[in-house]
Every structure is written in structure tokens, then in C-alpha cells.
PDB file of C-alpha atoms in Angstrom:
ATOM      1  CA  UNK A1216      -0.170  -0.088  -0.254  1.00 95.00           C
ATOM      2  CA  UNK A1217       2.772   2.740   1.331  1.00 96.00           C
ATOM      3  CA  UNK A1218       5.161   1.514  -2.044  1.00 96.00           C
ATOM      4  CA  UNK A1219       2.007   2.110  -4.159  1.00 97.00           C
ATOM      5  CA  UNK A1220       1.412   5.767  -2.078  1.00 97.00           C
ATOM      6  CA  UNK A1221       4.718   6.603  -2.653  1.00 97.00           C
ATOM      7  CA  UNK A1222       5.138   5.761  -6.338  1.00 97.00           C
ATOM      8  CA  UNK A1223       2.028   7.784  -6.900  1.00 98.00           C
ATOM      9  CA  UNK A1224       3.592  10.643  -5.145  1.00 97.00           C
ATOM     10  CA  UNK A1225       6.406  10.803  -7.467  1.00 97.00           C
ATOM     11  CA  UNK A1226       4.634  10.440 -10.614  1.00 96.00           C
ATOM     12  CA  UNK A1227       4.274  14.509 -10.519  1.00 96.00           C
ATOM     13  CA  UNK A1228       7.816  15.030 -10.683  1.00 97.00           C
ATOM     14  CA  UNK A1229      10.671  14.335 -13.467  1.00 97.00           C
ATOM     15  CA  UNK A1230      12.712  12.041 -11.379  1.00 97.00           C
ATOM     16  CA  UNK A1231      14.347  10.983 -14.454  1.00 97.00           C
ATOM     17  CA  UNK A1232      15.487  14.505 -15.075  1.00 97.00           C
ATOM     18  CA  UNK A1233      16.522  14.899 -11.611  1.00 96.00           C
ATOM     19  CA  UNK A1234      18.892  12.000 -11.857  1.00 97.00           C
ATOM     20  CA  UNK A1235      20.062   9.094  -9.561  1.00 97.00           C
ATOM     21  CA  UNK A1236      21.894  10.533  -6.163  1.00 97.00           C
ATOM     22  CA  UNK A1237      21.367  14.019  -6.714  1.00 97.00           C
ATOM     23  CA  UNK A1238      20.328  16.088  -3.705  1.00 96.00           C
ATOM     24  CA  UNK A1239      16.949  17.047  -5.119  1.00 96.00           C
ATOM     25  CA  UNK A1240      16.039  13.502  -5.591  1.00 97.00           C
ATOM     26  CA  UNK A1241      17.374  12.415  -2.174  1.00 96.00           C
ATOM     27  CA  UNK A1242      15.497  15.193  -0.699  1.00 97.00           C
ATOM     28  CA  UNK A1243      12.389  14.015  -2.597  1.00 97.00           C
ATOM     29  CA  UNK A1244      12.609  10.399  -1.516  1.00 97.00           C
ATOM     30  CA  UNK A1245      13.263  11.798   2.204  1.00 97.00           C
ATOM     31  CA  UNK A1246       9.884  13.700   2.228  1.00 97.00           C
ATOM     32  CA  UNK A1247       7.799  11.089   0.187  1.00 97.00           C
ATOM     33  CA  UNK A1248       9.109   8.304   3.013  1.00 96.00           C
ATOM     34  CA  UNK A1249       8.172  10.662   5.933  1.00 96.00           C
ATOM     35  CA  UNK A1250       4.807  10.716   4.521  1.00 96.00           C
ATOM     36  CA  UNK A1251       4.525   7.334   4.132  1.00 95.00           C
ATOM     37  CA  UNK A1252       5.460   6.802   7.499  1.00 93.00           C
ATOM     38  CA  UNK A1253       3.245   8.902   9.110  1.00 93.00           C
ATOM     39  CA  UNK A1254       0.360   7.792   7.305  1.00 93.00           C
ATOM     40  CA  UNK A1255       1.376   3.861   8.277  1.00 92.00           C
ATOM     41  CA  UNK A1256       1.741   4.745  11.806  1.00 88.00           C
ATOM     42  CA  UNK A1257      -1.892   6.387  11.866  1.00 87.00           C
ATOM     43  CA  UNK A1258      -3.599   3.795   9.633  1.00 87.00           C
ATOM     44  CA  UNK A1259      -1.963   0.486   8.791  1.00 88.00           C
ATOM     45  CA  UNK A1260      -2.961  -2.611  10.847  1.00 88.00           C
ATOM     46  CA  UNK A1261      -4.953  -5.546  10.940  1.00 90.00           C
ATOM     47  CA  UNK A1262      -7.789  -4.945   8.765  1.00 89.00           C
ATOM     48  CA  UNK A1263     -10.315  -6.967  10.886  1.00 89.00           C
ATOM     49  CA  UNK A1264      -9.538  -4.552  13.645  1.00 85.00           C
ATOM     50  CA  UNK A1265      -8.796  -1.168  11.747  1.00 82.00           C
ATOM     51  CA  UNK A1266     -10.152   0.670   9.060  1.00 84.00           C
ATOM     52  CA  UNK A1267      -7.382   0.862   6.862  1.00 88.00           C
ATOM     53  CA  UNK A1268      -8.057   3.372   3.937  1.00 92.00           C
ATOM     54  CA  UNK A1269      -6.477   1.639   1.159  1.00 94.00           C
ATOM     55  CA  UNK A1270      -8.666   3.332  -1.695  1.00 94.00           C
ATOM     56  CA  UNK A1271      -7.336   6.795  -0.402  1.00 93.00           C
ATOM     57  CA  UNK A1272      -3.839   6.148   0.449  1.00 95.00           C
ATOM     58  CA  UNK A1273      -3.530   4.569  -3.240  1.00 96.00           C
ATOM     59  CA  UNK A1274      -5.439   7.436  -5.081  1.00 96.00           C
ATOM     60  CA  UNK A1275      -3.832   9.778  -7.051  1.00 97.00           C
ATOM     61  CA  UNK A1276      -6.081  12.376  -5.597  1.00 95.00           C
ATOM     62  CA  UNK A1277      -4.577  11.652  -2.236  1.00 95.00           C
ATOM     63  CA  UNK A1278      -1.278  11.392  -3.909  1.00 96.00           C
ATOM     64  CA  UNK A1279      -1.979  14.977  -5.269  1.00 96.00           C
ATOM     65  CA  UNK A1280      -2.689  16.296  -1.693  1.00 94.00           C
ATOM     66  CA  UNK A1281       0.451  15.185  -0.457  1.00 95.00           C
ATOM     67  CA  UNK A1282       2.361  16.207  -3.276  1.00 95.00           C
ATOM     68  CA  UNK A1283       1.296  19.947  -3.214  1.00 94.00           C
ATOM     69  CA  UNK A1284       2.484  20.195   0.305  1.00 93.00           C
ATOM     70  CA  UNK A1285       6.178  19.007  -0.399  1.00 95.00           C
ATOM     71  CA  UNK A1286       9.016  21.522  -0.633  1.00 94.00           C
ATOM     72  CA  UNK A1287      11.800  20.926  -3.182  1.00 93.00           C
ATOM     73  CA  UNK A1288      13.802  22.906  -0.914  1.00 93.00           C
ATOM     74  CA  UNK A1289      13.255  22.184   2.631  1.00 92.00           C
ATOM     75  CA  UNK A1290      13.118  19.404   4.819  1.00 92.00           C
ATOM     76  CA  UNK A1291       9.433  19.188   6.558  1.00 89.00           C
ATOM     77  CA  UNK A1292       8.101  17.360   9.423  1.00 87.00           C
ATOM     78  CA  UNK A1293       5.107  15.422   8.365  1.00 87.00           C
ATOM     79  CA  UNK A1294       2.003  14.318  10.441  1.00 76.00           C
ATOM     80  CA  UNK A1295      -0.782  11.459   8.745  1.00 74.00           C
ATOM     81  CA  UNK A1296      -3.051  12.580   6.142  1.00 76.00           C
ATOM     82  CA  UNK A1297      -4.740   9.979   7.044  1.00 68.00           C
ATOM     83  CA  UNK A1298      -6.817   8.843  10.038  1.00 60.00           C
ATOM     84  CA  UNK A1299      -7.747   5.720  11.748  1.00 55.00           C
ATOM     85  CA  UNK A1300     -11.805   4.559  10.084  1.00 49.00           C
ATOM     86  CA  UNK A1301      13.377  -5.142  12.093  1.00 44.00           C
ATOM     87  CA  UNK A1302      15.866  -7.123  12.249  1.00 46.00           C
ATOM     88  CA  UNK A1303      18.730  -9.480  10.640  1.00 54.00           C
ATOM     89  CA  UNK A1304      16.981 -12.282  10.773  1.00 73.00           C
ATOM     90  CA  UNK A1305      14.353 -12.051   7.732  1.00 85.00           C
ATOM     91  CA  UNK A1306      14.981 -13.611   4.697  1.00 89.00           C
ATOM     92  CA  UNK A1307      13.719 -12.992   1.242  1.00 94.00           C
ATOM     93  CA  UNK A1308      13.819 -15.613  -1.592  1.00 94.00           C
ATOM     94  CA  UNK A1309      13.155 -14.394  -5.119  1.00 96.00           C
ATOM     95  CA  UNK A1310      12.910 -17.214  -7.787  1.00 96.00           C
ATOM     96  CA  UNK A1311      11.809 -18.361 -11.317  1.00 95.00           C
ATOM     97  CA  UNK A1312      11.853 -21.229 -13.391  1.00 93.00           C
ATOM     98  CA  UNK A1313      11.736 -22.139 -17.112  1.00 89.00           C
ATOM     99  CA  UNK A1314       8.050 -22.633 -17.252  1.00 90.00           C
ATOM    100  CA  UNK A1315       7.150 -18.725 -16.224  1.00 91.00           C
ATOM    101  CA  UNK A1316       6.209 -19.299 -12.508  1.00 95.00           C
ATOM    102  CA  UNK A1317       7.959 -16.976 -10.337  1.00 96.00           C
ATOM    103  CA  UNK A1318       7.774 -16.313  -6.478  1.00 97.00           C
ATOM    104  CA  UNK A1319       8.741 -13.363  -4.142  1.00 96.00           C
ATOM    105  CA  UNK A1320       8.432 -14.466  -0.388  1.00 95.00           C
ATOM    106  CA  UNK A1321       9.938 -12.537   2.430  1.00 93.00           C
ATOM    107  CA  UNK A1322       9.574 -14.550   6.045  1.00 88.00           C
ATOM    108  CA  UNK A1323      10.540 -13.777   9.196  1.00 87.00           C
ATOM    109  CA  UNK A1324      10.488 -14.743  12.851  1.00 85.00           C
ATOM    110  CA  UNK A1325      12.258 -11.136  13.828  1.00 82.00           C
ATOM    111  CA  UNK A1326      14.711 -11.367  16.576  1.00 81.00           C
ATOM    112  CA  UNK A1327      17.481 -14.488  16.638  1.00 80.00           C
ATOM    113  CA  UNK A1328      15.247 -17.652  17.354  1.00 86.00           C
ATOM    114  CA  UNK A1329      12.201 -15.470  17.433  1.00 87.00           C
ATOM    115  CA  UNK A1330       9.968 -16.005  20.502  1.00 89.00           C
ATOM    116  CA  UNK A1331      12.401 -18.881  21.547  1.00 91.00           C
ATOM    117  CA  UNK A1332       9.858 -21.447  21.745  1.00 91.00           C
ATOM    118  CA  UNK A1333       9.171 -24.183  19.505  1.00 92.00           C
ATOM    119  CA  UNK A1334       5.367 -25.215  18.278  1.00 92.00           C
ATOM    120  CA  UNK A1335       5.092 -28.968  19.589  1.00 94.00           C
ATOM    121  CA  UNK A1336       4.736 -31.352  16.553  1.00 95.00           C
ATOM    122  CA  UNK A1337       5.774 -28.529  13.815  1.00 92.00           C
ATOM    123  CA  UNK A1338       9.391 -27.819  14.358  1.00 90.00           C
ATOM    124  CA  UNK A1339       8.502 -24.309  13.693  1.00 89.00           C
ATOM    125  CA  UNK A1340       9.528 -21.340  15.933  1.00 89.00           C
ATOM    126  CA  UNK A1341       7.063 -18.554  16.674  1.00 88.00           C
ATOM    127  CA  UNK A1342       8.174 -15.123  16.212  1.00 87.00           C
ATOM    128  CA  UNK A1343       8.226 -12.102  18.486  1.00 87.00           C
ATOM    129  CA  UNK A1344       6.880  -9.702  16.757  1.00 84.00           C
ATOM    130  CA  UNK A1345       4.325  -8.787  19.506  1.00 86.00           C
ATOM    131  CA  UNK A1346       6.937  -5.858  20.558  1.00 82.00           C
ATOM    132  CA  UNK A1347       5.526  -3.816  17.206  1.00 84.00           C
ATOM    133  CA  UNK A1348       2.065  -3.497  18.552  1.00 89.00           C
ATOM    134  CA  UNK A1349       1.482  -0.141  20.249  1.00 88.00           C
ATOM    135  CA  UNK A1350       0.879  -0.297  24.009  1.00 89.00           C
ATOM    136  CA  UNK A1351      -1.468   2.472  23.955  1.00 91.00           C
ATOM    137  CA  UNK A1352      -5.208   1.910  23.364  1.00 91.00           C
ATOM    138  CA  UNK A1353      -6.918   3.677  20.204  1.00 90.00           C
ATOM    139  CA  UNK A1354      -4.669   3.669  17.690  1.00 88.00           C
ATOM    140  CA  UNK A1355      -4.646   1.362  14.448  1.00 87.00           C
ATOM    141  CA  UNK A1356      -1.451  -1.041  15.970  1.00 88.00           C
ATOM    142  CA  UNK A1357      -2.978  -1.032  19.676  1.00 92.00           C
ATOM    143  CA  UNK A1358      -2.664  -4.530  21.212  1.00 90.00           C
ATOM    144  CA  UNK A1359      -5.880  -6.571  20.946  1.00 91.00           C
ATOM    145  CA  UNK A1360      -6.989 -10.391  21.152  1.00 93.00           C
ATOM    146  CA  UNK A1361      -6.794 -12.276  17.616  1.00 93.00           C
ATOM    147  CA  UNK A1362      -4.857  -9.403  15.895  1.00 93.00           C
ATOM    148  CA  UNK A1363      -2.346  -9.487  13.533  1.00 90.00           C
ATOM    149  CA  UNK A1364       0.760  -7.278  14.008  1.00 86.00           C
ATOM    150  CA  UNK A1365       1.817  -5.213  10.673  1.00 85.00           C
ATOM    151  CA  UNK A1366       5.221  -5.887   9.125  1.00 85.00           C
ATOM    152  CA  UNK A1367       7.530  -4.191   6.588  1.00 88.00           C
ATOM    153  CA  UNK A1368       8.039  -7.259   4.305  1.00 91.00           C
ATOM    154  CA  UNK A1369       7.028  -6.199   0.990  1.00 95.00           C
ATOM    155  CA  UNK A1370       7.821  -8.945  -2.055  1.00 97.00           C
ATOM    156  CA  UNK A1371       7.177  -7.144  -5.177  1.00 97.00           C
ATOM    157  CA  UNK A1372       6.475  -7.894  -8.782  1.00 98.00           C
ATOM    158  CA  UNK A1373       6.345  -5.112 -11.237  1.00 97.00           C
ATOM    159  CA  UNK A1374       4.439  -6.121 -14.691  1.00 97.00           C
ATOM    160  CA  UNK A1375       4.587  -4.044 -18.184  1.00 95.00           C
ATOM    161  CA  UNK A1376       1.564  -4.481 -20.234  1.00 95.00           C
ATOM    162  CA  UNK A1377       0.195  -7.107 -18.526  1.00 95.00           C
ATOM    163  CA  UNK A1378       3.386  -9.366 -18.351  1.00 95.00           C
ATOM    164  CA  UNK A1379       5.931  -9.725 -15.388  1.00 97.00           C
ATOM    165  CA  UNK A1380       9.203  -7.560 -15.638  1.00 97.00           C
ATOM    166  CA  UNK A1381      10.509  -7.433 -12.431  1.00 98.00           C
ATOM    167  CA  UNK A1382      10.305  -9.617  -8.730  1.00 98.00           C
ATOM    168  CA  UNK A1383      12.337  -8.368  -6.047  1.00 98.00           C
ATOM    169  CA  UNK A1384      12.384  -8.038  -2.207  1.00 97.00           C
ATOM    170  CA  UNK A1385      14.871  -7.863   0.687  1.00 95.00           C
ATOM    171  CA  UNK A1386      15.135  -8.461   4.645  1.00 93.00           C
ATOM    172  CA  UNK A1387      16.022  -5.148   6.703  1.00 90.00           C
ATOM    173  CA  UNK A1388      12.954  -4.197   9.227  1.00 87.00           C
ATOM    174  CA  UNK A1389      11.282  -0.959   8.843  1.00 88.00           C
ATOM    175  CA  UNK A1390      14.009  -0.413   5.963  1.00 93.00           C
ATOM    176  CA  UNK A1391      12.397  -2.681   3.694  1.00 95.00           C
ATOM    177  CA  UNK A1392       9.616  -1.297   2.091  1.00 95.00           C
ATOM    178  CA  UNK A1393      11.412   2.144   1.692  1.00 96.00           C
ATOM    179  CA  UNK A1394      14.197   0.102   0.018  1.00 97.00           C
ATOM    180  CA  UNK A1395      11.960  -1.832  -1.954  1.00 97.00           C
ATOM    181  CA  UNK A1396      10.309   1.310  -3.405  1.00 97.00           C
ATOM    182  CA  UNK A1397      13.762   2.873  -4.388  1.00 98.00           C
ATOM    183  CA  UNK A1398      14.708  -0.405  -6.220  1.00 98.00           C
ATOM    184  CA  UNK A1399      11.542   0.067  -8.301  1.00 97.00           C
ATOM    185  CA  UNK A1400      12.101   3.846  -8.879  1.00 97.00           C
ATOM    186  CA  UNK A1401      15.776   2.885  -9.926  1.00 98.00           C
ATOM    187  CA  UNK A1402      14.185   0.549 -12.185  1.00 98.00           C
ATOM    188  CA  UNK A1403      11.477   2.888 -13.811  1.00 96.00           C
ATOM    189  CA  UNK A1404      12.796   6.316 -13.464  1.00 97.00           C
ATOM    190  CA  UNK A1405      16.765   6.035 -13.740  1.00 97.00           C
ATOM    191  CA  UNK A1406      16.997   3.394 -16.214  1.00 97.00           C
ATOM    192  CA  UNK A1407      19.082   0.984 -14.511  1.00 98.00           C
ATOM    193  CA  UNK A1408      19.104  -2.732 -14.813  1.00 97.00           C
ATOM    194  CA  UNK A1409      18.351  -4.943 -12.073  1.00 98.00           C
ATOM    195  CA  UNK A1410      21.636  -5.649 -11.110  1.00 98.00           C
ATOM    196  CA  UNK A1411      22.645  -1.909 -10.897  1.00 98.00           C
ATOM    197  CA  UNK A1412      18.962  -1.128  -9.273  1.00 98.00           C
ATOM    198  CA  UNK A1413      19.666  -3.772  -6.155  1.00 97.00           C
ATOM    199  CA  UNK A1414      23.018  -2.418  -5.368  1.00 97.00           C
ATOM    200  CA  UNK A1415      22.648   1.311  -6.201  1.00 98.00           C
ATOM    201  CA  UNK A1416      23.074   3.547  -2.403  1.00 97.00           C
ATOM    202  CA  UNK A1417      20.109   3.909  -0.641  1.00 97.00           C
ATOM    203  CA  UNK A1418      18.415   6.382   1.981  1.00 96.00           C
ATOM    204  CA  UNK A1419      15.912   5.872   4.770  1.00 96.00           C
ATOM    205  CA  UNK A1420      13.944   7.877   7.188  1.00 95.00           C
ATOM    206  CA  UNK A1421      10.655   7.914   8.934  1.00 92.00           C
ATOM    207  CA  UNK A1422      10.645  11.469   9.834  1.00 89.00           C
ATOM    208  CA  UNK A1423      13.565  12.084  12.061  1.00 87.00           C
ATOM    209  CA  UNK A1424      17.423  11.649  10.896  1.00 91.00           C
ATOM    210  CA  UNK A1425      17.888  11.042   7.106  1.00 95.00           C
ATOM    211  CA  UNK A1426      20.071   8.014   6.979  1.00 94.00           C
ATOM    212  CA  UNK A1427      22.335   7.880   4.047  1.00 95.00           C
ATOM    213  CA  UNK A1428      24.914   5.117   2.690  1.00 96.00           C
ATOM    214  CA  UNK A1429      28.442   6.235   2.589  1.00 94.00           C
ATOM    215  CA  UNK A1430      28.630   5.797  -1.273  1.00 95.00           C
ATOM    216  CA  UNK A1431      26.736   9.069  -1.828  1.00 96.00           C
ATOM    217  CA  UNK A1432      29.815  11.843  -2.275  1.00 95.00           C
ATOM    218  CA  UNK A1433      30.136  14.480   0.839  1.00 95.00           C
ATOM    219  CA  UNK A1434      28.506  17.621  -1.456  1.00 96.00           C
ATOM    220  CA  UNK A1435      25.258  15.594  -1.555  1.00 96.00           C
ATOM    221  CA  UNK A1436      25.191  14.950   1.967  1.00 95.00           C
ATOM    222  CA  UNK A1437      26.343  18.924   2.570  1.00 96.00           C
ATOM    223  CA  UNK A1438      23.443  20.150   0.246  1.00 97.00           C
ATOM    224  CA  UNK A1439      20.879  17.793   2.060  1.00 96.00           C
ATOM    225  CA  UNK A1440      22.252  19.101   5.485  1.00 96.00           C
ATOM    226  CA  UNK A1441      21.690  22.761   4.223  1.00 96.00           C
ATOM    227  CA  UNK A1442      17.668  21.647   3.204  1.00 95.00           C
ATOM    228  CA  UNK A1443      17.254  21.300   6.896  1.00 95.00           C
ATOM    229  CA  UNK A1444      17.866  16.852   6.802  1.00 96.00           C
ATOM    230  CA  UNK A1445      19.815  15.593   9.854  1.00 94.00           C
ATOM    231  CA  UNK A1446      22.115  13.431   7.825  1.00 95.00           C
ATOM    232  CA  UNK A1447      23.454  10.006   9.524  1.00 92.00           C
ATOM    233  CA  UNK A1448      26.258   8.080   7.487  1.00 92.00           C
ATOM    234  CA  UNK A1449      25.491   4.581   7.322  1.00 92.00           C
ATOM    235  CA  UNK A1450      27.242   1.540   6.296  1.00 90.00           C
ATOM    236  CA  UNK A1451      24.131  -0.072   4.913  1.00 92.00           C
ATOM    237  CA  UNK A1452      20.424   0.852   4.728  1.00 94.00           C
ATOM    238  CA  UNK A1453      18.374  -2.274   4.878  1.00 93.00           C
ATOM    239  CA  UNK A1454      19.510  -5.865   3.758  1.00 93.00           C
ATOM    240  CA  UNK A1455      20.906  -7.949   0.824  1.00 95.00           C
ATOM    241  CA  UNK A1456      18.027  -7.448  -1.886  1.00 97.00           C
ATOM    242  CA  UNK A1457      17.742 -10.161  -4.822  1.00 97.00           C
ATOM    243  CA  UNK A1458      15.448 -10.176  -7.834  1.00 98.00           C
ATOM    244  CA  UNK A1459      14.692 -11.570 -11.387  1.00 98.00           C
ATOM    245  CA  UNK A1460      14.512  -9.934 -14.892  1.00 98.00           C
ATOM    246  CA  UNK A1461      12.136 -11.643 -17.325  1.00 96.00           C
ATOM    247  CA  UNK A1462      13.349 -10.228 -20.727  1.00 94.00           C
ATOM    248  CA  UNK A1463      10.648  -9.794 -23.444  1.00 93.00           C
ATOM    249  CA  UNK A1464      12.177 -13.038 -25.245  1.00 92.00           C
ATOM    250  CA  UNK A1465      11.424 -15.384 -22.202  1.00 90.00           C
ATOM    251  CA  UNK A1466      14.893 -15.578 -20.621  1.00 94.00           C
ATOM    252  CA  UNK A1467      15.495 -14.823 -17.283  1.00 95.00           C
ATOM    253  CA  UNK A1468      18.176 -13.479 -15.139  1.00 96.00           C
ATOM    254  CA  UNK A1469      18.989 -13.185 -11.384  1.00 96.00           C
ATOM    255  CA  UNK A1470      20.369 -10.529  -9.437  1.00 97.00           C
ATOM    256  CA  UNK A1471      21.440 -10.055  -5.955  1.00 96.00           C
ATOM    257  CA  UNK A1472      23.186  -7.061  -3.957  1.00 95.00           C
ATOM    258  CA  UNK A1473      26.577  -6.876  -1.863  1.00 94.00           C
ATOM    259  CA  UNK A1474      24.513  -6.177   1.111  1.00 93.00           C
ATOM    260  CA  UNK A1475      24.211  -9.955   1.936  1.00 86.00           C
ATOM    261  CA  UNK A1476      26.662 -12.575   2.835  1.00 71.00           C
TER     262      UNK A1476
END
């Protein structure tokens, strides 16, 4: 939902002309990420318990509203535009076969060994994602019996003309869906190959500090700081991304990035 929301907001800009890794592009990505995280905190949860406004979040009209409030030269703090009606132990796999079947799957138990309890007879260890619930009542993620917790896992497939072109995903907690989003922007707007897209340097923020991978040069970080961003250099943002590219002739190639072992 939030990847679609962010892509819709970006549609109003010439991201290709802005260029990859420029201060203008990174600033725009940061502002869009902050918008998505504000909306996610306010209204994303188990739809059996929460009135998640999916149609509004994914609509072009809502994207236009949010876009009109973005300042292209100044960082802002964002609140939600909708209201309620992480870890190293996540695994993503993207696989394709000669018959045209493609699977992108992300699985996690959160921390190492999850809840530390093996379910008798199944050999499966429960996760410890209970910590992602909001202990305060009256919020989208407030704890309730039988309620499912949200996660950031985002296996993605991109189609062109109704045919699958790319499938991808990655581990990385809250940095998963922002990283998958950036990979799609790299493919669509910057014309990268899949290998280039999964390896390209990333940024991340949910409204506070702006994490920027070390591959971005000093002048870019300085320009972002001058726009009002609290820039923090990070060796990596998110985990090792992998994906497949299905070409027009039916051949398939796989790509994986340096962030994984």
C-alpha cells in the first residue's frame, strides 16, 4: 500500500531529469518516505480490527494532495494525512523457472530464534513480533486479542503490459519497503538494470534523521544538510536485495546485492 502511495506521489515529478543520487532526488525521496511512515503509523494495521483507508492511500487524488505540500528545497516534519476509520533474521527469496513461474517471498521470525519457543509437532519457532504492537489504546496498532501485527515485508512484482518484468525483495525491518520502493524508482525512472538497481546506494527516514549510505559523496550530504535534513552516514540501509528480470524473449536473469553474505 505505501509503496504504491509513494510511487503515486513521485509521478508528479521528472525524477529521471533530477538524476540518481542528486540532493534534489534524495530530498524528494526523504520527504515521500516521511509522508508514508506518518500515514502508516496512523492507519495501517489488521483490517479485521482497523479501518485501513487503502483506496485513499493508493489514490491519485490523495497523492496530489500530499505532493502539493512538499517543498523541494526544505525538509519538513509530516503528520498523517489519513486517520483510522526490524532485524537481521528475515529471509527474502526470489525464484523463477523455465515454465514462467515466479515467486517472491519474505519470511521472518524477527529476532534470533524469535519467541524462543518451538511449536510442538511442527518444528517451527514462533516469532516475537508482539513488540511491534502499540501499548496505547485507541491506535491502529493497539494490542487486541486475535489481532495480527503489521510488518514491513514487501515482496514486489512489477508488470509491463500485463507481463511480469521484475520481481524483488529484501530483509531489513522498517527499511524493507522504502528500499524496495527505491529499487522500483531506479528501474522505472533512472533506467538502471536490475543488478544496478539492487546495488545502488539507498536512503531511509521515518521522520527524524535521514540515513544515507556511504556511497553518496560529501557534496550531496552537505546539500541535504543545508535543506534541513539531519544526515546520518550509514554503511548499509536495509539488507541484501535479490530479484529476477524476465526479458521480452522469455529469458530470465537473477541479481543480488553486496549487502548480503
